[in-house]
Short mmCIF file of C-alpha atoms in Angstrom, two decimals:
data_model
loop_
_atom_site.label_atom_id
_atom_site.label_comp_id
_atom_site.label_asym_id
_atom_site.label_seq_id
_atom_site.Cartn_x
_atom_site.Cartn_y
_atom_site.Cartn_z
CA UNK A 28 -8.50 -59.10 -35.57
CA UNK A 29 -6.11 -57.90 -33.33
CA UNK A 30 -4.66 -54.05 -33.63
CA UNK A 31 -2.05 -52.16 -32.35
CA UNK A 32 -4.62 -50.23 -30.22
CA UNK A 33 -5.96 -53.31 -27.96
CA UNK A 34 -2.62 -54.80 -27.06
CA UNK A 35 0.10 -53.92 -25.15
CA UNK A 36 3.99 -54.01 -27.18
CA UNK A 37 5.89 -56.92 -25.14
CA UNK A 38 9.47 -55.78 -23.56
CA UNK A 39 12.03 -57.07 -22.26
CA UNK A 40 10.92 -57.12 -18.58
CA UNK A 41 6.88 -58.04 -19.66
CA UNK A 42 7.51 -61.29 -20.75
CA UNK A 43 7.83 -63.83 -18.58
CA UNK A 44 11.17 -66.56 -18.39
CA UNK A 45 8.63 -69.06 -17.02
CA UNK A 46 4.82 -69.93 -17.86
CA UNK A 47 4.99 -67.86 -21.31
CA UNK A 48 1.31 -69.45 -22.09
CA UNK A 49 -0.13 -68.17 -19.53
CA UNK A 50 1.25 -63.66 -20.39
CA UNK A 51 -1.30 -61.64 -22.23
CA UNK A 52 -0.50 -57.68 -23.52
CA UNK A 53 -4.52 -57.66 -23.88
CA UNK A 54 -5.54 -54.71 -22.84
CA UNK A 55 -8.77 -55.56 -22.00
CA UNK A 56 -8.04 -58.11 -20.18
CA UNK A 57 -5.22 -56.12 -18.04
CA UNK A 58 -8.24 -53.65 -17.24
CA UNK A 59 -10.29 -56.28 -15.90
CA UNK A 60 -8.57 -57.45 -13.86
CA UNK A 61 -6.99 -53.96 -12.12
CA UNK A 62 -10.40 -53.05 -12.21
CA UNK A 63 -12.11 -55.70 -10.25
CA UNK A 64 -9.22 -54.49 -7.32
CA UNK A 65 -8.80 -51.83 -5.44
CA UNK A 66 -5.31 -52.83 -3.58
CA UNK A 67 -2.55 -52.72 -5.21
CA UNK A 68 1.49 -53.68 -4.40
CA UNK A 69 3.80 -51.07 -4.91
CA UNK A 70 7.73 -51.68 -5.06
CA UNK A 71 10.10 -48.80 -5.96
CA UNK A 72 13.65 -49.00 -4.21
CA UNK A 73 15.01 -47.08 -1.78
CA UNK A 74 18.84 -47.43 -0.20
CA UNK A 75 19.31 -50.25 -3.24
CA UNK A 76 17.00 -52.02 -1.81
CA UNK A 77 13.43 -53.23 -3.03
CA UNK A 78 10.19 -51.82 -0.88
CA UNK A 79 7.35 -53.36 -1.63
CA UNK A 80 3.82 -51.56 0.11
CA UNK A 81 0.08 -51.93 -0.08
CA UNK A 82 -1.98 -49.48 -1.42
CA UNK A 83 -4.78 -48.11 -3.08
CA UNK A 84 -5.03 -47.74 -6.67
CA UNK A 85 -7.70 -46.46 -9.46
CA UNK A 86 -7.41 -46.67 -13.35
CA UNK A 87 -8.28 -44.53 -15.65
CA UNK A 88 -8.43 -44.90 -19.56
CA UNK A 89 -4.19 -45.06 -19.66
CA UNK A 90 -3.59 -43.80 -16.35
CA UNK A 91 -2.84 -45.80 -13.33
CA UNK A 92 -3.38 -43.66 -10.19
CA UNK A 93 -1.74 -44.26 -6.53
CA UNK A 94 -2.73 -42.36 -3.47
CA UNK A 95 -0.59 -41.54 -0.58
CA UNK A 96 0.11 -38.84 2.52
CA UNK A 97 2.82 -37.07 1.38
CA UNK A 98 4.48 -37.66 3.97
CA UNK A 99 5.17 -41.22 2.65
CA UNK A 100 8.60 -42.81 1.86
CA UNK A 101 7.61 -42.99 -2.36
CA UNK A 102 6.31 -40.10 -2.46
CA UNK A 103 8.70 -38.10 -1.23
CA UNK A 104 11.19 -39.81 -4.00
CA UNK A 105 9.05 -38.06 -6.75
CA UNK A 106 9.71 -34.34 -5.37
CA UNK A 107 7.60 -32.03 -6.98
CA UNK A 108 6.90 -34.53 -10.13
CA UNK A 109 7.82 -31.22 -12.36
CA UNK A 110 11.63 -30.62 -12.16
CA UNK A 111 12.03 -34.33 -10.29
CA UNK A 112 12.55 -37.34 -13.14
CA UNK A 113 10.17 -39.77 -10.80
CA UNK A 114 10.65 -43.06 -9.65
CA UNK A 115 10.88 -45.81 -11.07
CA UNK A 116 7.77 -48.67 -9.79
CA UNK A 117 6.55 -52.03 -10.11
CA UNK A 118 3.19 -52.11 -9.37
CA UNK A 119 1.96 -55.43 -9.42
CA UNK A 120 -2.16 -56.45 -8.95
CA UNK A 121 -3.45 -60.40 -8.05
CA UNK A 122 -6.53 -62.23 -7.99
CA UNK A 123 -6.43 -65.71 -6.19
CA UNK A 124 -9.46 -68.08 -8.40
CA UNK A 125 -8.53 -70.93 -6.92
CA UNK A 126 -6.36 -73.27 -5.20
CA UNK A 127 -5.05 -76.39 -7.65
CA UNK A 128 -4.56 -79.44 -5.70
CA UNK A 129 -2.83 -82.44 -8.03
CA UNK A 130 -2.55 -85.93 -6.76
CA UNK A 131 1.56 -84.85 -6.61
CA UNK A 132 2.60 -82.13 -4.40
CA UNK A 133 5.35 -80.45 -7.14
CA UNK A 134 1.64 -80.44 -9.81
CA UNK A 135 -0.17 -78.52 -6.68
CA UNK A 136 -0.79 -74.59 -8.08
CA UNK A 137 -3.02 -71.86 -7.85
CA UNK A 138 -5.12 -70.25 -10.80
CA UNK A 139 -5.18 -66.63 -10.76
CA UNK A 140 -5.36 -63.55 -12.89
CA UNK A 141 -2.03 -61.13 -11.74
CA UNK A 142 -1.39 -57.68 -13.58
CA UNK A 143 2.46 -56.72 -13.32
CA UNK A 144 3.05 -52.67 -15.06
CA UNK A 145 6.33 -51.40 -14.72
CA UNK A 146 7.04 -47.69 -15.14
CA UNK A 147 8.43 -44.36 -13.97
CA UNK A 148 5.73 -42.44 -11.72
CA UNK A 149 5.22 -38.49 -11.34
CA UNK A 150 3.17 -37.42 -9.00
CA UNK A 151 0.10 -35.31 -9.79
CA UNK A 152 0.49 -31.40 -9.78
CA UNK A 153 -2.19 -30.56 -11.89
CA UNK A 154 -5.26 -29.79 -9.64
CA UNK A 155 -8.22 -30.42 -11.90
CA UNK A 156 -5.93 -34.09 -12.55
CA UNK A 157 -5.87 -34.53 -8.89
CA UNK A 158 -9.95 -33.64 -8.50
CA UNK A 159 -9.98 -36.50 -10.87
CA UNK A 160 -7.74 -39.32 -9.28
CA UNK A 161 -9.50 -38.71 -6.16
CA UNK A 162 -12.52 -39.39 -7.18
CA UNK A 163 -11.57 -42.14 -9.24
CA UNK A 164 -9.37 -43.63 -6.05
CA UNK A 165 -12.86 -43.34 -3.91
CA UNK A 166 -14.92 -45.01 -7.34
CA UNK A 167 -12.43 -48.17 -7.45
CA UNK A 168 -14.06 -48.97 -4.27
CA UNK A 169 -17.21 -48.35 -3.63
CA UNK A 170 -18.49 -47.36 -7.06
CA UNK A 171 -20.95 -44.24 -6.55
CA UNK A 172 -19.46 -43.58 -4.02
CA UNK A 173 -17.06 -39.92 -4.63
CA UNK A 174 -20.99 -38.34 -5.94
CA UNK A 175 -21.81 -39.22 -2.20
CA UNK A 176 -19.42 -37.23 0.22
CA UNK A 177 -18.04 -34.14 1.00
CA UNK A 178 -15.11 -33.28 -1.45
CA UNK A 179 -11.64 -32.87 -0.27
CA UNK A 180 -10.93 -29.28 1.07
CA UNK A 181 -7.86 -26.74 0.12
CA UNK A 182 -6.14 -28.03 3.30
CA UNK A 183 -6.99 -31.87 2.56
CA UNK A 184 -6.10 -31.99 -0.95
CA UNK A 185 -2.55 -29.93 0.25
CA UNK A 186 -2.32 -32.76 2.87
CA UNK A 187 -3.10 -35.74 0.20
CA UNK A 188 0.03 -36.99 -2.89
CA UNK A 189 -1.07 -38.79 -5.76
CA UNK A 190 1.55 -40.58 -8.22
CA UNK A 191 0.18 -41.50 -11.67
CA UNK A 192 1.62 -44.25 -13.40
CA UNK A 193 0.48 -44.76 -17.59
CA UNK A 194 0.33 -48.36 -18.20
CA UNK A 195 2.55 -48.63 -21.14
CA UNK A 196 4.90 -52.08 -20.28
CA UNK A 197 2.85 -53.27 -18.91
CA UNK A 198 1.52 -57.74 -19.04
CA UNK A 199 -1.54 -59.85 -16.42
CA UNK A 200 -0.72 -62.95 -15.94
CA UNK A 201 -2.98 -65.73 -15.86
CA UNK A 202 -3.68 -69.49 -15.04
CA UNK A 203 -7.11 -71.22 -14.75
CA UNK A 204 -8.24 -75.03 -15.01
CA UNK A 205 -7.93 -78.25 -13.13
CA UNK A 206 -4.73 -79.81 -12.11
CA UNK A 207 -1.90 -80.94 -14.91
CA UNK A 208 -1.09 -84.42 -12.78
CA UNK A 209 1.17 -86.71 -14.49
CA UNK A 210 -0.48 -89.70 -16.41
CA UNK A 211 1.29 -91.97 -13.54
CA UNK A 212 0.02 -90.36 -11.03
CA UNK A 213 -3.79 -90.46 -11.75
CA UNK A 214 -4.51 -93.83 -9.83
CA UNK A 215 -3.28 -92.41 -7.02
CA UNK A 216 -5.59 -92.58 -4.14
CA UNK A 217 -5.52 -88.57 -3.49
CA UNK A 218 -7.69 -86.02 -4.06
CA UNK A 219 -7.36 -83.58 -6.50
CA UNK A 220 -9.35 -81.15 -8.57
CA UNK A 221 -9.71 -77.03 -7.95
CA UNK A 222 -10.98 -75.04 -4.52
CA UNK A 223 -13.11 -71.76 -5.64
CA UNK A 224 -11.51 -69.02 -4.05
CA UNK A 225 -14.97 -66.87 -3.12
CA UNK A 226 -14.49 -63.09 -1.73
CA UNK A 227 -17.06 -61.15 -0.72
CA UNK A 228 -18.56 -58.23 1.84
CA UNK A 229 -20.56 -58.75 4.99
CA UNK A 230 -23.51 -56.34 6.59
CA UNK A 231 -22.87 -53.12 6.52
CA UNK A 232 -22.15 -51.59 10.16
CA UNK A 233 -22.89 -48.46 10.88
CA UNK A 234 -20.93 -45.47 12.13
CA UNK A 235 -21.29 -45.34 15.57
CA UNK A 236 -22.51 -41.59 15.39
CA UNK A 237 -24.29 -42.40 12.35
CA UNK A 238 -27.84 -41.10 12.48
CA UNK A 239 -30.05 -44.21 12.69
CA UNK A 240 -32.64 -42.46 9.64
CA UNK A 241 -29.49 -42.30 7.27
CA UNK A 242 -30.33 -45.30 5.15
CA UNK A 243 -27.90 -48.27 3.25
CA UNK A 244 -26.75 -46.39 0.07
CA UNK A 245 -28.12 -48.58 -2.58
CA UNK A 246 -24.63 -48.77 -4.14
CA UNK A 247 -23.64 -50.62 -1.24
CA UNK A 248 -25.82 -53.23 -1.16
CA UNK A 249 -25.03 -54.06 -4.82
CA UNK A 250 -22.07 -54.38 -4.13
CA UNK B 20 6.36 -58.34 30.36
CA UNK B 21 6.98 -57.62 26.58
CA UNK B 22 10.32 -59.17 26.83
CA UNK B 23 12.64 -58.78 23.58
CA UNK B 24 12.25 -62.76 22.47
CA UNK B 25 8.70 -61.73 22.12
CA UNK B 26 9.32 -58.88 19.47
CA UNK B 27 11.00 -57.98 16.04
CA UNK B 28 13.51 -54.74 16.66
CA UNK B 29 12.49 -52.35 14.75
CA UNK B 30 14.82 -50.36 12.47
CA UNK B 31 15.26 -47.60 10.35
CA UNK B 32 13.21 -49.08 7.08
CA UNK B 33 10.32 -51.07 9.61
CA UNK B 34 9.42 -47.75 11.22
CA UNK B 35 7.19 -46.09 8.74
CA UNK B 36 6.97 -42.49 8.29
CA UNK B 37 2.57 -42.05 8.67
CA UNK B 38 0.37 -43.87 11.35
CA UNK B 39 2.96 -44.71 13.74
CA UNK B 40 0.46 -46.04 15.88
CA UNK B 41 -0.51 -48.69 13.04
CA UNK B 42 2.99 -50.56 13.43
CA UNK B 43 3.74 -52.91 15.67
CA UNK B 44 6.42 -56.33 15.86
CA UNK B 45 4.70 -58.11 17.90
CA UNK B 46 6.34 -61.34 16.58
CA UNK B 47 2.82 -63.00 17.48
CA UNK B 48 0.85 -60.77 15.46
CA UNK B 49 3.35 -60.37 12.99
CA UNK B 50 2.64 -64.65 13.05
CA UNK B 51 -0.64 -64.89 12.69
CA UNK B 52 -1.20 -62.20 9.37
CA UNK B 53 2.09 -64.39 7.98
CA UNK B 54 -0.42 -67.62 8.23
CA UNK B 55 -3.50 -66.42 7.30
CA UNK B 56 -2.02 -66.30 3.47
CA UNK B 57 0.00 -68.18 1.20
CA UNK B 58 0.09 -65.24 -1.29
CA UNK B 59 3.17 -62.73 -0.79
CA UNK B 60 3.72 -59.96 -3.06
CA UNK B 61 8.25 -60.77 -3.61
CA UNK B 62 9.80 -57.34 -4.09
CA UNK B 63 13.56 -57.35 -5.49
CA UNK B 64 15.87 -55.07 -8.02
CA UNK B 65 16.07 -55.82 -11.73
CA UNK B 66 18.48 -53.85 -13.43
CA UNK B 67 18.07 -51.29 -11.31
CA UNK B 68 14.91 -50.94 -11.12
CA UNK B 69 11.77 -52.80 -8.68
CA UNK B 70 9.60 -55.83 -9.59
CA UNK B 71 6.78 -57.38 -7.56
CA UNK B 72 5.65 -60.91 -8.29
CA UNK B 73 2.96 -62.74 -6.62
CA UNK B 74 4.77 -65.29 -4.87
CA UNK B 75 3.44 -68.80 -2.78
CA UNK B 76 5.12 -68.59 0.91
CA UNK B 77 5.25 -70.61 3.69
CA UNK B 78 6.76 -69.56 7.34
CA UNK B 79 8.39 -72.66 9.14
CA UNK B 80 9.67 -70.52 12.43
CA UNK B 81 11.26 -67.73 12.12
CA UNK B 82 11.90 -68.28 8.11
CA UNK B 83 9.76 -67.52 5.72
CA UNK B 84 10.31 -69.90 2.22
CA UNK B 85 9.10 -68.68 -0.86
CA UNK B 86 8.25 -70.32 -3.43
CA UNK B 87 9.48 -70.42 -7.48
CA UNK B 88 10.89 -72.76 -10.31
CA UNK B 89 14.77 -72.70 -11.45
CA UNK B 90 14.45 -70.66 -13.91
CA UNK B 91 13.04 -67.46 -12.44
CA UNK B 92 14.31 -64.27 -12.41
CA UNK B 93 14.65 -63.87 -8.47
CA UNK B 94 16.02 -67.20 -8.01
CA UNK B 95 18.25 -66.85 -11.07
CA UNK B 96 19.77 -63.90 -9.24
CA UNK B 97 20.95 -66.13 -6.21
CA UNK B 98 22.78 -68.37 -8.02
CA UNK B 99 23.83 -70.75 -6.17
CA UNK B 100 22.42 -69.54 -2.65
CA UNK B 101 26.15 -69.99 -0.72
CA UNK B 102 28.93 -68.41 -2.90
CA UNK B 103 26.46 -66.07 -3.81
CA UNK B 104 25.76 -62.85 -1.21
CA UNK B 105 21.92 -63.56 -1.93
CA UNK B 106 19.51 -61.08 -2.99
CA UNK B 107 17.78 -58.38 -1.30
CA UNK B 108 13.97 -58.64 -0.89
CA UNK B 109 10.71 -57.04 0.01
CA UNK B 110 8.23 -59.81 1.18
CA UNK B 111 4.95 -58.12 2.05
CA UNK B 112 1.60 -59.75 2.36
CA UNK B 113 -1.53 -58.51 3.34
CA UNK B 114 -5.60 -58.85 4.38
CA UNK B 115 -7.48 -56.42 3.77
CA UNK B 116 -10.71 -56.64 6.37
CA UNK B 117 -12.91 -53.92 5.80
CA UNK B 118 -14.63 -50.85 3.05
CA UNK B 119 -13.65 -47.83 5.92
CA UNK B 120 -16.44 -44.59 4.17
CA UNK B 121 -16.25 -41.59 6.69
CA UNK B 122 -18.34 -38.71 5.30
CA UNK B 123 -15.47 -36.92 3.55
CA UNK B 124 -13.96 -38.77 1.13
CA UNK B 125 -10.47 -37.37 2.80
CA UNK B 126 -11.07 -40.60 5.84
CA UNK B 127 -11.74 -42.58 3.78
CA UNK B 128 -9.77 -45.45 4.28
CA UNK B 129 -8.84 -49.53 4.20
CA UNK B 130 -8.98 -51.27 7.38
CA UNK B 131 -5.97 -53.86 6.45
CA UNK B 132 -3.90 -56.53 8.88
CA UNK B 133 -0.39 -56.44 6.39
CA UNK B 134 3.40 -57.57 7.21
CA UNK B 135 6.34 -56.04 5.74
CA UNK B 136 9.66 -58.39 5.47
CA UNK B 137 13.35 -57.03 4.23
CA UNK B 138 16.40 -58.88 4.38
CA UNK B 139 18.12 -60.71 1.98
CA UNK B 140 17.14 -64.02 0.17
CA UNK B 141 18.84 -67.26 -0.07
CA UNK B 142 18.27 -70.16 -2.27
CA UNK B 143 17.74 -73.24 0.23
CA UNK B 144 20.60 -76.19 -0.79
CA UNK B 145 19.84 -78.30 2.25
CA UNK B 146 17.89 -81.05 1.03
CA UNK B 147 16.12 -81.84 4.30
CA UNK B 148 15.54 -78.17 4.95
CA UNK B 149 14.48 -78.20 0.97
CA UNK B 150 11.46 -81.16 1.62
CA UNK B 151 10.22 -79.11 4.73
CA UNK B 152 9.94 -76.28 3.00
CA UNK B 153 8.17 -77.97 0.08
CA UNK B 154 6.08 -79.78 2.76
CA UNK B 155 5.70 -76.36 3.92
CA UNK B 156 4.43 -74.66 1.15
CA UNK B 157 2.10 -76.91 0.29
CA UNK B 158 0.54 -76.98 3.47
CA UNK B 159 0.51 -73.40 3.58
CA UNK B 160 -2.38 -73.81 1.19
CA UNK B 161 -4.37 -76.38 2.30
CA UNK B 162 -3.16 -77.49 6.32
CA UNK B 163 -2.74 -80.51 5.95
CA UNK B 164 -2.51 -81.62 2.73
CA UNK B 165 1.84 -82.37 2.57
CA UNK B 166 0.89 -85.88 3.88
CA UNK B 167 -2.75 -86.73 1.43
CA UNK B 168 -0.56 -86.74 -1.81
CA UNK B 169 2.76 -87.77 -3.97
CA UNK B 170 6.74 -86.07 -3.08
CA UNK B 171 8.56 -84.85 -5.15
CA UNK B 172 10.68 -87.36 -6.32
CA UNK B 173 14.43 -86.45 -7.56
CA UNK B 174 13.42 -84.68 -10.89
CA UNK B 175 10.60 -82.72 -9.69
CA UNK B 176 13.19 -81.78 -6.24
CA UNK B 177 16.35 -80.82 -9.10
CA UNK B 178 13.48 -78.89 -11.25
CA UNK B 179 12.80 -76.91 -7.79
CA UNK B 180 14.04 -74.04 -5.79
CA UNK B 181 13.01 -72.40 -2.59
CA UNK B 182 14.55 -69.11 -1.40
CA UNK B 183 14.62 -68.47 2.12
CA UNK B 184 14.28 -65.01 4.15
CA UNK B 185 15.01 -64.79 7.98
CA UNK B 186 12.52 -63.04 9.57
CA UNK B 187 14.44 -60.00 11.39
CA UNK B 188 13.63 -57.03 9.86
CA UNK B 189 10.28 -57.16 10.07
CA UNK B 190 6.90 -54.65 11.06
CA UNK B 191 2.78 -55.17 10.55
CA UNK B 192 0.73 -52.27 10.32
CA UNK B 193 -3.02 -52.81 11.06
CA UNK B 194 -5.74 -50.91 10.54
CA UNK B 195 -8.72 -51.49 12.27
CA UNK B 196 -11.97 -49.66 13.58
CA UNK B 197 -14.77 -47.56 12.13
CA UNK B 198 -14.50 -44.23 10.35
CA UNK B 199 -13.01 -40.79 11.69
CA UNK B 200 -14.73 -38.20 10.43
CA UNK B 201 -14.22 -34.88 11.11
CA UNK B 202 -17.08 -33.05 14.07
CA UNK B 203 -17.70 -30.15 11.52
CA UNK B 204 -18.88 -33.62 9.12
CA UNK B 205 -20.85 -35.83 11.20
CA UNK B 206 -24.19 -33.58 10.37
CA UNK B 207 -23.48 -34.26 6.39
CA UNK B 208 -26.15 -36.57 5.16
CA UNK B 209 -23.78 -39.72 3.93
CA UNK B 210 -23.70 -42.89 4.87
CA UNK B 211 -21.13 -43.38 7.03
CA UNK B 212 -19.41 -47.05 8.76
CA UNK B 213 -17.21 -50.10 7.87
CA UNK B 214 -17.76 -52.56 4.85
CA UNK B 215 -16.93 -55.96 6.22
CA UNK B 216 -14.46 -57.58 3.99
CA UNK B 217 -14.72 -61.69 3.96
CA UNK B 218 -12.49 -64.30 1.71
CA UNK B 219 -14.52 -67.42 2.03
CA UNK B 220 -14.02 -70.99 -0.67
CA UNK B 221 -16.77 -72.72 -2.94
CA UNK B 222 -17.69 -76.23 -3.16
CA UNK B 223 -14.39 -78.14 -4.60
CA UNK B 224 -14.44 -79.68 -8.13
CA UNK B 225 -12.96 -82.80 -8.42
CA UNK B 226 -10.58 -83.11 -11.87
CA UNK B 227 -12.36 -84.72 -14.98
CA UNK B 228 -10.14 -88.00 -14.34
CA UNK B 229 -10.90 -87.93 -10.81
CA UNK B 230 -12.60 -91.90 -9.44
CA UNK B 231 -15.60 -91.06 -8.30
CA UNK B 232 -14.95 -92.83 -5.41
CA UNK B 233 -12.26 -90.84 -4.08
CA UNK B 234 -14.09 -88.78 -1.28
CA UNK B 235 -13.25 -84.92 -0.45
CA UNK B 236 -11.40 -85.26 2.18
CA UNK B 237 -11.80 -83.43 5.52
CA UNK B 238 -9.11 -81.06 5.71
CA UNK B 239 -10.77 -79.55 2.53
CA UNK B 240 -13.96 -79.50 4.27
CA UNK B 241 -12.76 -77.75 6.89
CA UNK B 242 -11.81 -75.15 4.76
#
C-alpha cells in the first residue's frame, strides 16, 4: 500500500505538461536519483532574469544542502536566513542513462532520470546544522571522506555558506526502454536501439606533495 | 593576438563574483565545452519563480538550439516567436572532470568545465532553419546520425518546436589541477589528490524488433 508518507504531493508545477506517464512522486525514487549525484543545477531569479549555476549539493533526509561561499550571488540574496524571506529556487539533478536511436529522427530520445525540486532556500545559520551539512556535502561526493579529512576551522566556517531547501514540492521523471518507432518505419534500413551511457572513475592521481607512504584509502577504491 | 572576434564581451552577469580567475570568454573554449555535451539545463522564470529543466541542445555556429514539444512550458511562453518578445533564459552546460580531495574538508573541490549563456530565446519559425536545427540536435548526440534516420515529416515538424538562443552574453568557467591545501595541512595523514571522472558508452543494444541483418553503424562504434 502506498501511503502519503511514501510520496510527495503533486502540485501544479510538479505535474509536467508532457510525458506525464514519466513523472513520479515516489520518495524512494526521488531520493535514489538525488543520492547518485553530487552536482545539481540551481536556478534562481536575479533582476527578473533566470540564472542557472552548477553547484555541489547533498541530501540529508528530506533536506537538500547547497554549497556556496558567502560571496556567491544566490547566497547573498538569501540575506541572513532568518530575517529575510529566503530565495525561491529550482534545484534540478539529471542522470543520462542511454541514447535512444529510433529509425525516425522524430522518435530519437534519451533514457534519463531527473529530479526537479521547487521551494524557498534559506541560509543555514545553526552551527551544528552547518557542520552536519558540510560533512554531508563532502560525503555526497566521496562516501566516507568527511571522517578522513580535517574539519573546517572557525575561520573556514565563517567563509562558507550553505543554503537549505526542504524537499516538499518535488518530482522525478524517468525514461527507460528502447525506441518507440512508428509501425510503418520498422522496415527502414537504419539501426535502432539504445547506446548505454556510463559514468566511471579513473585511477586516483596523488597530489604532487603527497607523502608516498599514504596509500589510496579503501573508500576511494570502492568508487 | 586575441581579437574581439575571438572572445565574447564580458557583462555584469557573466563576470563571476568568486573565482574570477576561472572565468573565460574565449569563443573556442566556450564552443568546445558546448560541443562535448548534448544536455543542457535551461532556466526560465514562470509566475515569478525559477524553473530549471534538462533539455537537449545543439550548437550551430553562434546559435544554440533547444528542443521541445509545442506543448512544453518554456516554448509556450515564447508565443509565436515573431510577434512576442521572446523568453529570457539561462542555458548552462557542465562537465565534471575530477574529484579534488584536499587534506582539509574546506579545500575539497571539483575539476569542471561549465558554460553559462544568458539571453532571450525565440521559437524557430523558418522551415529551413527548423530542419537545420533538428539535424543538429540529432547529430549533437550522435555525430552522423541525422543522415542515417528518416527525417521529420510534415506532421512531425508541426509537433516539434525548437527555440534559438544566440551566443552573445556567455562565459566559460574551468577548474583544473590538484588540491590547494594550506601549507600547515600538508603533513596531515589524509590522502589527497584527484580522482578522474570519466564518461563513456556501453555496447549498443539493438531494438527488440531490429532486423539482425542491420549491423551497428560505424558512427556508433566511433563513440
